[in-house]
Amino acid sequence: MVAEQLQKQNPYEALETVLMGSTDNELTSNENRELADEYHVVGRCGTGGCAVVEEGYRLSDNKHVAIKILSLPAGLEHDEAERTRLRFYREARLMAAMKSPYIVECVDYGLFQGRPCMILEFMDGIQLDEYLKQHGAMPFEQAIDITCQVLMGLSVAHKMGVIHRDIKPANIMVLNNAQKTGIRVYDFGIATVLDDAPGDLMRTQVGSIRGTPSYMAPELFSGEVRACPATDIYAVGLMLYECLIGSVAVMGTSLIQISYKQMHEPLDIPIFIPECLANVIHKCCAKKVDERYQTTDEVIEALKEVQPEAIKQRISCEARYLKSIQEKGSKSKEKESKLQIPKHVIIAAAAVFTLCVVLIICLIAIDFGKKDEPVQQPSVDELFGQPEPAPEQPSVVEEVPNPEENAKIPDEASNEGTTDNGNAEGQTDTNQPDAASKAEPEQTTDSSTGSTRTDKKRKHSSGKSKPATGRIKKDTTAIPNFK
């Protein structure tokens, strides 16, 4: 097998074989070898950004394996697809070359039904980030133990000149082992090869930002310094912080905010972490490369040295932390009491509010009661108003003299003239009506307007004049004769 041949070589020779290829026909042709007939697939056990993972068994010895198959997204350009394929095989060769109980073993690599694949040991466990979500912060002993195992796995890679560059809880597998917590480091997809390896086998681009921002060292953002073992140590310090606290050390809403914190803001460690252990974390996460631990062995030695003291101080540190929380709580209560509203004001406001609510309910009830009464429809005159009466036109009644009455008037006058006492012959009869008053119509004066109107005979509806029914009175007033 290819992996077995790489593991038998000297680390630097294996690394050169991985990156530059080999004249061995078996190694150079391995990428095009079809492996589907050698393995039996049980089912899918996971998916990634550009790969799917199938669970299976090797038919030759029934070895339990995980088959990682490259799955490129649709519409990817040919050049980018080719770079992704080469990077995938490079990761497989790197993992096959590294032999460590703390790094996932790569059994084989090649093609699976025509697609690039790598055959990994099957890991029965859970990712560290999921473990922390389920169980929360770890005890000091467990957190230090897991961190040391990660450092021992990285030590093998660093000695081969390989920098992981993406150490984070999601790339650490915690195995289901009841006796002791075991881990595996995996996902060397963006690993970097040191430029001090034989043959100048540097394969990274200076200034490129690739990785997880919350776990990236400051030099990976600036690009001023090449990735080195201290780059992975920085990420290990942040991972240890997360195991002890239960939350991510550096967070932000954008890449700019996270990068600023990583480059400029010091790490804030709670006081319930013992000072001796906090000092180790601070040194791992120093902003400058030369201020950190330079090798993984130095970190392992420092952690083992402070572990007993940290366990002794744990109880006192936790008590001090709880006391600080209580003091903060009491201070916040004092601030709240200063801003507290007097009780009588609250009672008065509640009474006014209740009264307003009752008043509104009463008004609504009255309004509904009025709606239940029958509504009288207004008449047309009420809607549009009563018309004003037209002004009364003066009626003029024209009296036509009655010929029969007029014929009788002279006879009566003559008879009366003969019986008048002391009237001489030739004296004018005073009872004889004046000619001017014979046909003179009767005039009446309107007291309200002061105008005089003449009453004439009203006409019938047929248009004919109504005959006068009254008799014309004679004026018997004596008119003196001034002859």
Short mmCIF file of C-alpha atoms in Angstrom, two decimals:
data_model
loop_
_atom_site.label_atom_id
_atom_site.label_comp_id
_atom_site.label_asym_id
_atom_site.label_seq_id
_atom_site.Cartn_x
_atom_site.Cartn_y
_atom_site.Cartn_z
CA MET A 1 0.00 0.00 0.00
CA VAL A 2 1.07 3.58 -0.71
CA ALA A 3 0.51 4.72 2.86
CA GLU A 4 2.67 1.91 4.26
CA GLN A 5 5.52 2.78 1.86
CA LEU A 6 5.38 6.47 2.82
CA GLN A 7 5.42 5.66 6.53
CA LYS A 8 8.52 3.50 6.13
CA GLN A 9 10.48 6.37 4.60
CA ASN A 10 12.39 9.07 6.45
CA PRO A 11 9.98 11.94 7.31
CA TYR A 12 11.69 14.41 4.96
CA GLU A 13 11.94 11.81 2.20
CA ALA A 14 8.25 11.01 2.63
CA LEU A 15 7.43 14.71 2.48
CA GLU A 16 9.42 15.13 -0.71
CA THR A 17 7.57 12.14 -2.19
CA VAL A 18 4.26 13.67 -1.18
CA LEU A 19 4.90 17.07 -2.73
CA MET A 20 7.13 16.38 -5.69
CA GLY A 21 6.03 12.88 -6.66
CA SER A 22 8.28 9.87 -7.05
CA THR A 23 9.84 7.85 -9.80
CA ASP A 24 8.16 4.80 -8.31
CA ASN A 25 5.43 3.82 -10.78
CA GLU A 26 3.14 2.59 -7.99
CA LEU A 27 3.24 5.96 -6.21
CA THR A 28 2.82 8.14 -9.31
CA SER A 29 0.00 6.04 -10.74
CA ASN A 30 -1.85 5.62 -7.44
CA GLU A 31 -4.08 8.67 -7.98
CA ASN A 32 -5.64 7.05 -11.05
CA ARG A 33 -6.23 3.68 -9.41
CA GLU A 34 -9.90 2.64 -9.00
CA LEU A 35 -10.71 1.54 -5.44
CA ALA A 36 -14.47 0.97 -5.61
CA ASP A 37 -14.06 -2.80 -6.07
CA GLU A 38 -11.91 -3.11 -2.95
CA TYR A 39 -14.41 -1.58 -0.49
CA HIS A 40 -18.00 -2.18 0.48
CA VAL A 41 -20.02 0.98 1.25
CA VAL A 42 -22.52 0.79 4.13
CA GLY A 43 -23.93 4.31 4.06
CA ARG A 44 -23.17 7.99 4.19
CA CYS A 45 -21.90 9.32 7.52
CA GLY A 46 -21.13 12.94 6.74
CA THR A 47 -20.76 15.77 4.22
CA GLY A 48 -18.34 18.65 3.90
CA GLY A 49 -17.77 21.69 1.76
CA CYS A 50 -16.31 19.80 -1.20
CA ALA A 51 -16.56 16.18 -0.08
CA VAL A 52 -18.88 13.47 1.14
CA VAL A 53 -17.91 10.75 3.61
CA GLU A 54 -19.17 7.19 3.24
CA GLU A 55 -18.85 4.47 5.86
CA GLY A 56 -17.54 1.15 4.61
CA TYR A 57 -15.34 -1.89 5.03
CA ARG A 58 -12.27 -3.09 3.20
CA LEU A 59 -13.05 -6.43 1.64
CA SER A 60 -9.57 -7.92 2.10
CA ASP A 61 -9.43 -7.71 5.91
CA ASN A 62 -12.85 -6.24 6.88
CA LYS A 63 -11.19 -3.05 8.18
CA HIS A 64 -13.69 -0.38 9.20
CA VAL A 65 -12.97 2.73 7.11
CA ALA A 66 -14.35 6.12 6.14
CA ILE A 67 -14.23 6.88 2.40
CA LYS A 68 -13.85 10.62 1.74
CA ILE A 69 -14.90 11.38 -1.86
CA LEU A 70 -14.27 14.72 -3.56
CA SER A 71 -17.52 16.36 -4.66
CA LEU A 72 -17.01 19.51 -6.70
CA PRO A 73 -19.87 22.00 -6.96
CA ALA A 74 -21.60 22.37 -10.29
CA GLY A 75 -20.47 25.23 -12.51
CA LEU A 76 -16.93 25.34 -11.10
CA GLU A 77 -14.35 26.55 -13.62
CA HIS A 78 -11.92 23.99 -14.99
CA ASP A 79 -8.80 25.66 -13.53
CA GLU A 80 -10.33 25.94 -10.07
CA ALA A 81 -11.57 22.35 -10.23
CA GLU A 82 -8.07 21.16 -11.12
CA ARG A 83 -6.52 23.12 -8.22
CA THR A 84 -9.08 21.62 -5.84
CA ARG A 85 -8.29 18.11 -7.09
CA LEU A 86 -4.54 18.60 -6.64
CA ARG A 87 -5.05 20.04 -3.14
CA PHE A 88 -7.22 17.03 -2.24
CA TYR A 89 -4.54 14.54 -3.29
CA ARG A 90 -1.89 16.61 -1.54
CA GLU A 91 -3.82 16.34 1.73
CA ALA A 92 -4.13 12.58 1.26
CA ARG A 93 -0.39 12.20 0.69
CA LEU A 94 0.41 14.37 3.73
CA MET A 95 -1.82 12.34 6.04
CA ALA A 96 -0.47 9.07 4.64
CA ALA A 97 3.09 10.25 5.32
CA MET A 98 2.44 11.20 8.97
CA LYS A 99 2.30 8.34 11.45
CA SER A 100 0.91 9.32 14.84
CA PRO A 101 -1.78 7.95 17.17
CA TYR A 102 -3.14 11.51 17.41
CA ILE A 103 -3.55 12.08 13.65
CA VAL A 104 -6.18 10.37 11.52
CA GLU A 105 -4.62 7.54 9.54
CA CYS A 106 -4.90 7.66 5.75
CA VAL A 107 -5.08 4.04 4.57
CA ASP A 108 -5.14 4.66 0.83
CA TYR A 109 -6.14 7.15 -1.86
CA GLY A 110 -7.08 7.04 -5.52
CA LEU A 111 -10.42 7.03 -7.41
CA PHE A 112 -13.83 5.87 -6.25
CA GLN A 113 -16.19 5.41 -9.19
CA GLY A 114 -14.12 7.91 -11.15
CA ARG A 115 -13.90 10.59 -8.45
CA PRO A 116 -10.85 11.40 -6.27
CA CYS A 117 -11.04 9.77 -2.85
CA MET A 118 -8.99 8.99 0.24
CA ILE A 119 -9.54 6.04 2.58
CA LEU A 120 -9.32 7.03 6.27
CA GLU A 121 -9.60 5.07 9.48
CA PHE A 122 -13.15 5.12 10.80
CA MET A 123 -13.46 7.28 13.93
CA ASP A 124 -16.28 6.50 16.33
CA GLY A 125 -16.65 9.78 18.15
CA ILE A 126 -17.85 13.36 18.09
CA GLN A 127 -16.24 16.62 17.06
CA LEU A 128 -14.85 18.70 19.91
CA ASP A 129 -17.07 21.70 19.17
CA GLU A 130 -20.19 19.51 19.37
CA TYR A 131 -18.86 17.94 22.56
CA LEU A 132 -18.54 21.40 24.17
CA LYS A 133 -22.06 22.34 23.10
CA GLN A 134 -23.42 19.23 24.78
CA HIS A 135 -21.28 19.16 27.96
CA GLY A 136 -20.13 22.76 28.39
CA ALA A 137 -16.79 23.74 29.91
CA MET A 138 -14.44 20.89 30.79
CA PRO A 139 -12.66 20.21 34.08
CA PHE A 140 -9.07 21.41 34.18
CA GLU A 141 -7.62 17.91 33.96
CA GLN A 142 -9.64 16.92 30.88
CA ALA A 143 -9.00 20.21 29.06
CA ILE A 144 -5.23 19.99 29.65
CA ASP A 145 -5.17 16.32 28.63
CA ILE A 146 -6.93 16.95 25.30
CA THR A 147 -4.70 19.95 24.59
CA CYS A 148 -1.55 17.91 25.17
CA GLN A 149 -2.76 15.18 22.80
CA VAL A 150 -3.40 17.77 20.08
CA LEU A 151 0.08 19.19 20.64
CA MET A 152 1.67 15.72 20.35
CA GLY A 153 -0.06 15.16 17.03
CA LEU A 154 1.07 18.55 15.75
CA SER A 155 4.59 17.77 16.92
CA VAL A 156 4.82 14.95 14.37
CA ALA A 157 3.56 17.22 11.60
CA HIS A 158 5.89 20.07 12.56
CA LYS A 159 8.90 17.79 12.54
CA MET A 160 7.99 16.92 8.95
CA GLY A 161 7.74 20.63 8.14
CA VAL A 162 3.93 20.64 7.89
CA ILE A 163 1.87 23.45 9.49
CA HIS A 164 -1.81 22.62 9.91
CA ARG A 165 -3.02 26.29 9.84
CA ASP A 166 -6.62 25.40 10.73
CA ILE A 167 -6.53 23.99 14.26
CA LYS A 168 -9.98 24.43 15.84
CA PRO A 169 -12.44 22.25 17.82
CA ALA A 170 -14.31 21.32 14.63
CA ASN A 171 -11.12 19.61 13.31
CA ILE A 172 -10.55 17.60 16.49
CA MET A 173 -12.40 14.29 16.88
CA VAL A 174 -13.09 13.12 20.45
CA LEU A 175 -13.28 9.31 20.43
CA ASN A 176 -15.84 7.35 22.41
CA ASN A 177 -13.51 5.75 24.92
CA ALA A 178 -14.77 5.09 28.42
CA GLN A 179 -11.30 4.59 29.91
CA LYS A 180 -9.50 7.67 28.57
CA THR A 181 -10.37 10.60 26.35
CA GLY A 182 -8.71 10.04 23.00
CA ILE A 183 -8.55 12.49 20.12
CA ARG A 184 -7.59 12.60 16.46
CA VAL A 185 -6.43 15.63 14.48
CA TYR A 186 -7.65 15.71 10.89
CA ASP A 187 -8.39 17.98 7.92
CA PHE A 188 -4.98 19.02 6.61
CA GLY A 189 -6.60 20.54 3.53
CA ILE A 190 -4.92 23.96 3.83
CA ALA A 191 -1.75 22.78 5.51
CA THR A 192 1.47 24.66 4.77
CA VAL A 193 4.93 23.20 4.21
CA LEU A 194 7.80 25.08 5.85
CA ASP A 195 10.35 26.67 3.56
CA ASP A 196 13.20 25.10 5.57
CA ALA A 197 12.25 21.63 4.39
CA PRO A 198 14.61 19.93 1.93
CA GLY A 199 14.22 21.03 -1.66
CA ASP A 200 12.55 24.34 -0.75
CA LEU A 201 9.11 22.78 -0.88
CA MET A 202 7.12 25.87 0.12
CA ARG A 203 3.63 25.62 -1.37
CA THR A 204 1.69 28.60 0.02
CA GLN A 205 1.03 32.10 -1.22
CA VAL A 206 2.14 34.94 1.01
CA GLY A 207 -0.75 37.22 1.96
CA SER A 208 -3.50 34.72 1.23
CA ILE A 209 -6.11 34.43 4.00
CA ARG A 210 -7.33 30.87 4.35
CA GLY A 211 -8.67 29.34 7.55
CA THR A 212 -11.16 30.12 10.30
CA PRO A 213 -10.83 33.78 11.43
CA SER A 214 -11.74 33.10 15.09
CA TYR A 215 -8.69 30.77 15.40
CA MET A 216 -6.22 32.44 13.04
CA ALA A 217 -2.97 33.96 14.27
CA PRO A 218 -2.30 37.66 13.57
CA GLU A 219 0.44 36.90 11.02
CA LEU A 220 -2.06 35.02 8.84
CA PHE A 221 -4.08 38.23 8.47
CA SER A 222 -1.17 40.56 7.82
CA GLY A 223 0.88 38.16 5.69
CA GLU A 224 4.09 39.71 7.01
CA VAL A 225 5.36 36.43 8.50
CA ARG A 226 5.13 32.97 6.97
CA ALA A 227 3.18 30.32 8.85
CA CYS A 228 5.32 28.47 11.39
CA PRO A 229 4.84 26.15 14.40
CA ALA A 230 3.97 29.18 16.53
CA THR A 231 0.99 29.76 14.21
CA ASP A 232 -0.54 26.43 15.24
CA ILE A 233 0.39 27.08 18.90
CA TYR A 234 -1.64 30.32 18.82
CA ALA A 235 -4.72 28.34 17.69
CA VAL A 236 -4.09 25.69 20.37
CA GLY A 237 -4.13 28.41 23.06
CA LEU A 238 -7.52 29.65 21.81
CA MET A 239 -8.79 26.06 21.78
CA LEU A 240 -7.66 25.54 25.39
CA TYR A 241 -9.46 28.75 26.38
CA GLU A 242 -12.66 27.44 24.77
CA CYS A 243 -12.38 24.09 26.57
CA LEU A 244 -12.00 25.83 29.96
CA ILE A 245 -14.61 28.56 29.43
CA GLY A 246 -17.11 26.82 27.13
CA SER A 247 -17.31 29.64 24.59
CA VAL A 248 -15.28 30.91 21.62
CA ALA A 249 -12.47 33.25 22.68
CA VAL A 250 -12.57 35.70 19.76
CA MET A 251 -15.90 36.52 18.16
CA GLY A 252 -17.24 39.28 15.94
CA THR A 253 -19.93 40.20 13.43
CA SER A 254 -17.56 40.58 10.49
CA LEU A 255 -14.14 39.51 9.25
CA ILE A 256 -12.76 43.02 9.83
CA GLN A 257 -13.88 43.05 13.46
CA ILE A 258 -12.46 39.59 14.17
CA SER A 259 -9.16 40.36 12.44
CA TYR A 260 -8.80 43.59 14.46
CA LYS A 261 -9.31 41.69 17.72
CA GLN A 262 -6.83 39.02 16.70
CA MET A 263 -4.17 41.57 15.80
CA HIS A 264 -4.61 44.20 18.53
CA GLU A 265 -6.83 43.22 21.48
CA PRO A 266 -5.32 41.03 24.25
CA LEU A 267 -7.19 37.93 25.34
CA ASP A 268 -9.47 38.50 28.33
CA ILE A 269 -9.36 35.46 30.66
CA PRO A 270 -11.91 35.25 33.53
CA ILE A 271 -10.61 35.29 37.08
CA PHE A 272 -11.87 31.79 37.89
CA ILE A 273 -9.03 30.45 35.73
CA PRO A 274 -5.93 30.07 37.97
CA GLU A 275 -3.22 32.58 37.25
CA CYS A 276 -0.58 29.94 36.49
CA LEU A 277 -2.79 28.40 33.79
CA ALA A 278 -3.85 31.81 32.46
CA ASN A 279 -0.18 32.74 31.98
CA VAL A 280 0.37 29.72 29.73
CA ILE A 281 -2.65 30.70 27.60
CA HIS A 282 -1.45 34.31 27.37
CA LYS A 283 1.96 33.19 26.15
CA CYS A 284 0.45 30.86 23.56
CA CYS A 285 -1.74 33.69 22.27
CA ALA A 286 0.84 36.48 22.23
CA LYS A 287 0.38 38.86 19.28
CA LYS A 288 4.04 38.71 18.27
CA VAL A 289 5.45 35.42 17.01
CA ASP A 290 8.73 35.65 18.94
CA GLU A 291 6.83 36.13 22.26
CA ARG A 292 5.04 32.77 22.00
CA TYR A 293 6.21 29.25 22.68
CA GLN A 294 8.25 28.19 19.68
CA THR A 295 7.66 24.42 19.83
CA THR A 296 4.82 22.15 20.89
CA ASP A 297 7.11 20.41 23.36
CA GLU A 298 7.53 23.68 25.28
CA VAL A 299 3.77 24.06 25.65
CA ILE A 300 3.33 20.45 26.78
CA GLU A 301 6.02 20.89 29.42
CA ALA A 302 4.48 24.15 30.68
CA LEU A 303 0.98 22.64 30.94
CA LYS A 304 2.18 19.59 32.85
CA GLU A 305 4.09 21.85 35.21
CA VAL A 306 1.13 24.10 36.11
CA GLN A 307 -1.55 21.39 36.15
CA PRO A 308 -1.18 20.40 39.87
CA GLU A 309 -1.11 24.00 41.02
CA ALA A 310 -4.09 24.88 38.83
CA ILE A 311 -6.14 22.05 40.32
CA LYS A 312 -5.32 23.24 43.85
CA GLN A 313 -6.31 26.83 43.07
CA ARG A 314 -9.48 25.89 41.25
CA ILE A 315 -11.75 26.02 44.31
CA SER A 316 -10.40 29.36 45.55
CA CYS A 317 -10.58 30.85 42.05
CA GLU A 318 -14.17 29.71 41.59
CA ALA A 319 -15.12 31.18 44.99
CA ARG A 320 -13.45 34.48 44.06
CA TYR A 321 -15.33 34.45 40.76
CA LEU A 322 -18.70 33.85 42.48
CA LYS A 323 -17.95 36.65 44.94
CA SER A 324 -17.23 39.05 42.10
CA ILE A 325 -20.53 38.11 40.47
CA GLN A 326 -22.38 38.79 43.74
CA GLU A 327 -20.67 42.17 44.09
CA LYS A 328 -21.67 43.08 40.56
CA GLY A 329 -25.21 41.98 41.34
CA SER A 330 -25.37 44.11 44.50
CA LYS A 331 -24.05 47.15 42.64
CA SER A 332 -26.63 46.72 39.94
CA LYS A 333 -29.36 46.44 42.61
CA GLU A 334 -28.15 49.69 44.20
CA LYS A 335 -28.39 51.43 40.85
CA GLU A 336 -31.88 50.04 40.37
CA SER A 337 -32.94 51.21 43.84
CA LYS A 338 -31.75 54.73 43.10
CA LEU A 339 -33.81 54.81 39.98
CA GLN A 340 -36.81 53.12 41.65
CA ILE A 341 -40.12 55.06 41.54
CA PRO A 342 -41.87 55.68 44.93
CA LYS A 343 -44.72 53.32 45.74
CA HIS A 344 -47.35 56.05 46.27
CA VAL A 345 -46.65 57.38 42.78
CA ILE A 346 -47.10 53.92 41.31
CA ILE A 347 -50.39 53.44 43.25
CA ALA A 348 -51.72 56.82 42.13
CA ALA A 349 -50.82 56.13 38.53
CA ALA A 350 -52.50 52.72 38.72
CA ALA A 351 -55.68 54.29 40.19
CA VAL A 352 -55.83 56.92 37.46
CA PHE A 353 -55.27 54.29 34.82
CA THR A 354 -58.06 52.09 36.27
CA LEU A 355 -60.44 55.05 36.40
CA CYS A 356 -59.73 55.90 32.78
CA VAL A 357 -60.37 52.31 31.76
CA VAL A 358 -63.72 52.23 33.62
CA LEU A 359 -64.75 55.55 32.08
CA ILE A 360 -63.93 54.32 28.59
CA ILE A 361 -65.94 51.13 29.19
CA CYS A 362 -68.95 53.17 30.38
CA LEU A 363 -68.82 55.42 27.33
CA ILE A 364 -68.68 52.41 25.06
CA ALA A 365 -71.67 50.84 26.86
CA ILE A 366 -73.72 54.04 26.52
CA ASP A 367 -72.85 54.27 22.87
CA PHE A 368 -74.02 50.69 22.29
CA GLY A 369 -77.25 51.42 24.22
CA LYS A 370 -78.07 54.32 21.94
CA LYS A 371 -77.53 52.16 18.93
CA ASP A 372 -80.22 49.72 20.17
CA GLU A 373 -82.99 52.44 20.24
CA PRO A 374 -85.21 52.74 17.10
CA VAL A 375 -84.09 55.55 14.91
CA GLN A 376 -86.87 57.85 13.53
CA GLN A 377 -86.34 58.56 9.89
CA PRO A 378 -86.40 62.32 9.19
CA SER A 379 -89.00 63.72 6.77
CA VAL A 380 -88.13 65.38 3.53
CA ASP A 381 -88.92 68.81 5.00
CA GLU A 382 -86.55 68.12 7.94
CA LEU A 383 -83.79 66.97 5.62
CA PHE A 384 -84.13 69.81 3.09
CA GLY A 385 -85.91 72.47 5.24
CA GLN A 386 -89.50 73.88 4.98
CA PRO A 387 -90.07 76.09 1.95
CA GLU A 388 -90.78 79.74 2.75
CA PRO A 389 -94.39 80.86 2.00
CA ALA A 390 -94.74 82.95 -1.11
CA PRO A 391 -95.64 86.60 -0.45
CA GLU A 392 -99.43 87.20 -0.67
CA GLN A 393 -100.41 89.17 -3.76
CA PRO A 394 -102.90 91.98 -3.13
CA SER A 395 -106.37 91.04 -4.39
CA VAL A 396 -108.27 93.81 -6.10
CA VAL A 397 -112.07 93.50 -6.18
CA GLU A 398 -113.70 95.67 -8.82
CA GLU A 399 -117.29 96.45 -7.95
CA VAL A 400 -119.54 96.80 -10.90
CA PRO A 401 -122.53 99.06 -10.18
CA ASN A 402 -125.87 97.26 -10.13
CA PRO A 403 -128.22 98.96 -12.61
CA GLU A 404 -131.28 98.03 -10.59
CA GLU A 405 -129.90 99.62 -7.45
CA ASN A 406 -128.78 102.69 -9.34
CA ALA A 407 -132.29 103.08 -10.81
CA LYS A 408 -133.86 103.06 -7.39
CA ILE A 409 -131.56 105.65 -5.89
CA PRO A 410 -133.13 108.74 -7.67
CA ASP A 411 -136.66 107.66 -6.76
CA GLU A 412 -135.88 107.30 -3.14
CA ALA A 413 -134.03 110.59 -3.17
CA SER A 414 -136.98 112.40 -4.65
CA ASN A 415 -139.37 110.97 -2.11
CA GLU A 416 -137.13 111.88 0.74
CA GLY A 417 -136.66 115.34 -0.65
CA THR A 418 -140.38 116.05 -0.40
CA THR A 419 -140.61 115.04 3.19
CA ASP A 420 -137.51 116.91 4.34
CA ASN A 421 -138.40 119.49 7.07
CA GLY A 422 -137.48 123.10 6.17
CA ASN A 423 -135.94 122.26 2.79
CA ALA A 424 -136.85 124.81 0.18
CA GLU A 425 -137.59 124.06 -3.38
CA GLY A 426 -134.58 123.94 -5.54
CA GLN A 427 -132.37 122.89 -2.64
CA THR A 428 -129.85 120.21 -3.57
CA ASP A 429 -130.48 116.80 -2.09
CA THR A 430 -127.65 115.95 0.23
CA ASN A 431 -128.44 112.25 0.17
CA GLN A 432 -127.76 112.04 -3.54
CA PRO A 433 -124.57 110.15 -3.97
CA ASP A 434 -121.59 111.89 -5.44
CA ALA A 435 -120.74 110.93 -8.94
CA ALA A 436 -117.17 110.37 -7.94
CA SER A 437 -118.15 107.71 -5.47
CA LYS A 438 -120.38 105.69 -7.74
CA ALA A 439 -117.83 103.41 -9.18
CA GLU A 440 -114.97 104.16 -6.80
CA PRO A 441 -113.56 100.94 -5.48
CA GLU A 442 -113.09 100.37 -1.79
CA GLN A 443 -109.58 101.13 -0.60
CA THR A 444 -108.03 99.58 2.50
CA THR A 445 -104.82 100.44 4.23
CA ASP A 446 -102.46 97.69 5.33
CA SER A 447 -101.43 98.57 8.86
CA SER A 448 -98.22 96.52 8.73
CA THR A 449 -96.85 97.95 5.52
CA GLY A 450 -98.67 101.24 5.39
CA SER A 451 -99.65 100.69 1.75
CA THR A 452 -103.14 101.16 0.31
CA ARG A 453 -104.75 98.45 -1.72
CA THR A 454 -107.89 98.41 -3.76
CA ASP A 455 -110.20 95.44 -3.43
CA LYS A 456 -111.68 94.36 -6.67
CA LYS A 457 -114.10 91.61 -7.29
CA ARG A 458 -112.51 88.16 -7.11
CA LYS A 459 -112.82 85.98 -10.10
CA HIS A 460 -114.10 82.48 -10.11
CA SER A 461 -111.78 79.67 -11.03
CA SER A 462 -113.53 79.65 -14.40
CA GLY A 463 -112.25 83.15 -15.10
CA LYS A 464 -115.66 85.00 -14.81
CA SER A 465 -116.23 87.86 -12.42
CA LYS A 466 -118.22 87.10 -9.33
CA PRO A 467 -121.21 89.45 -9.03
CA ALA A 468 -121.38 91.64 -6.00
CA THR A 469 -123.77 90.29 -3.42
CA GLY A 470 -123.72 93.24 -1.08
CA ARG A 471 -125.78 96.34 -1.48
CA ILE A 472 -124.05 99.67 -2.00
CA LYS A 473 -124.72 101.90 0.93
CA LYS A 474 -125.88 105.41 0.27
CA ASP A 475 -124.10 108.27 1.85
CA THR A 476 -126.73 110.18 3.84
CA THR A 477 -124.39 112.78 5.12
CA ALA A 478 -125.69 116.23 4.15
CA ILE A 479 -123.37 118.16 1.96
CA PRO A 480 -123.79 121.90 2.51
CA ASN A 481 -124.57 124.09 -0.48
CA PHE A 482 -122.43 127.18 -0.64
CA LYS A 483 -124.19 128.96 -3.45
#
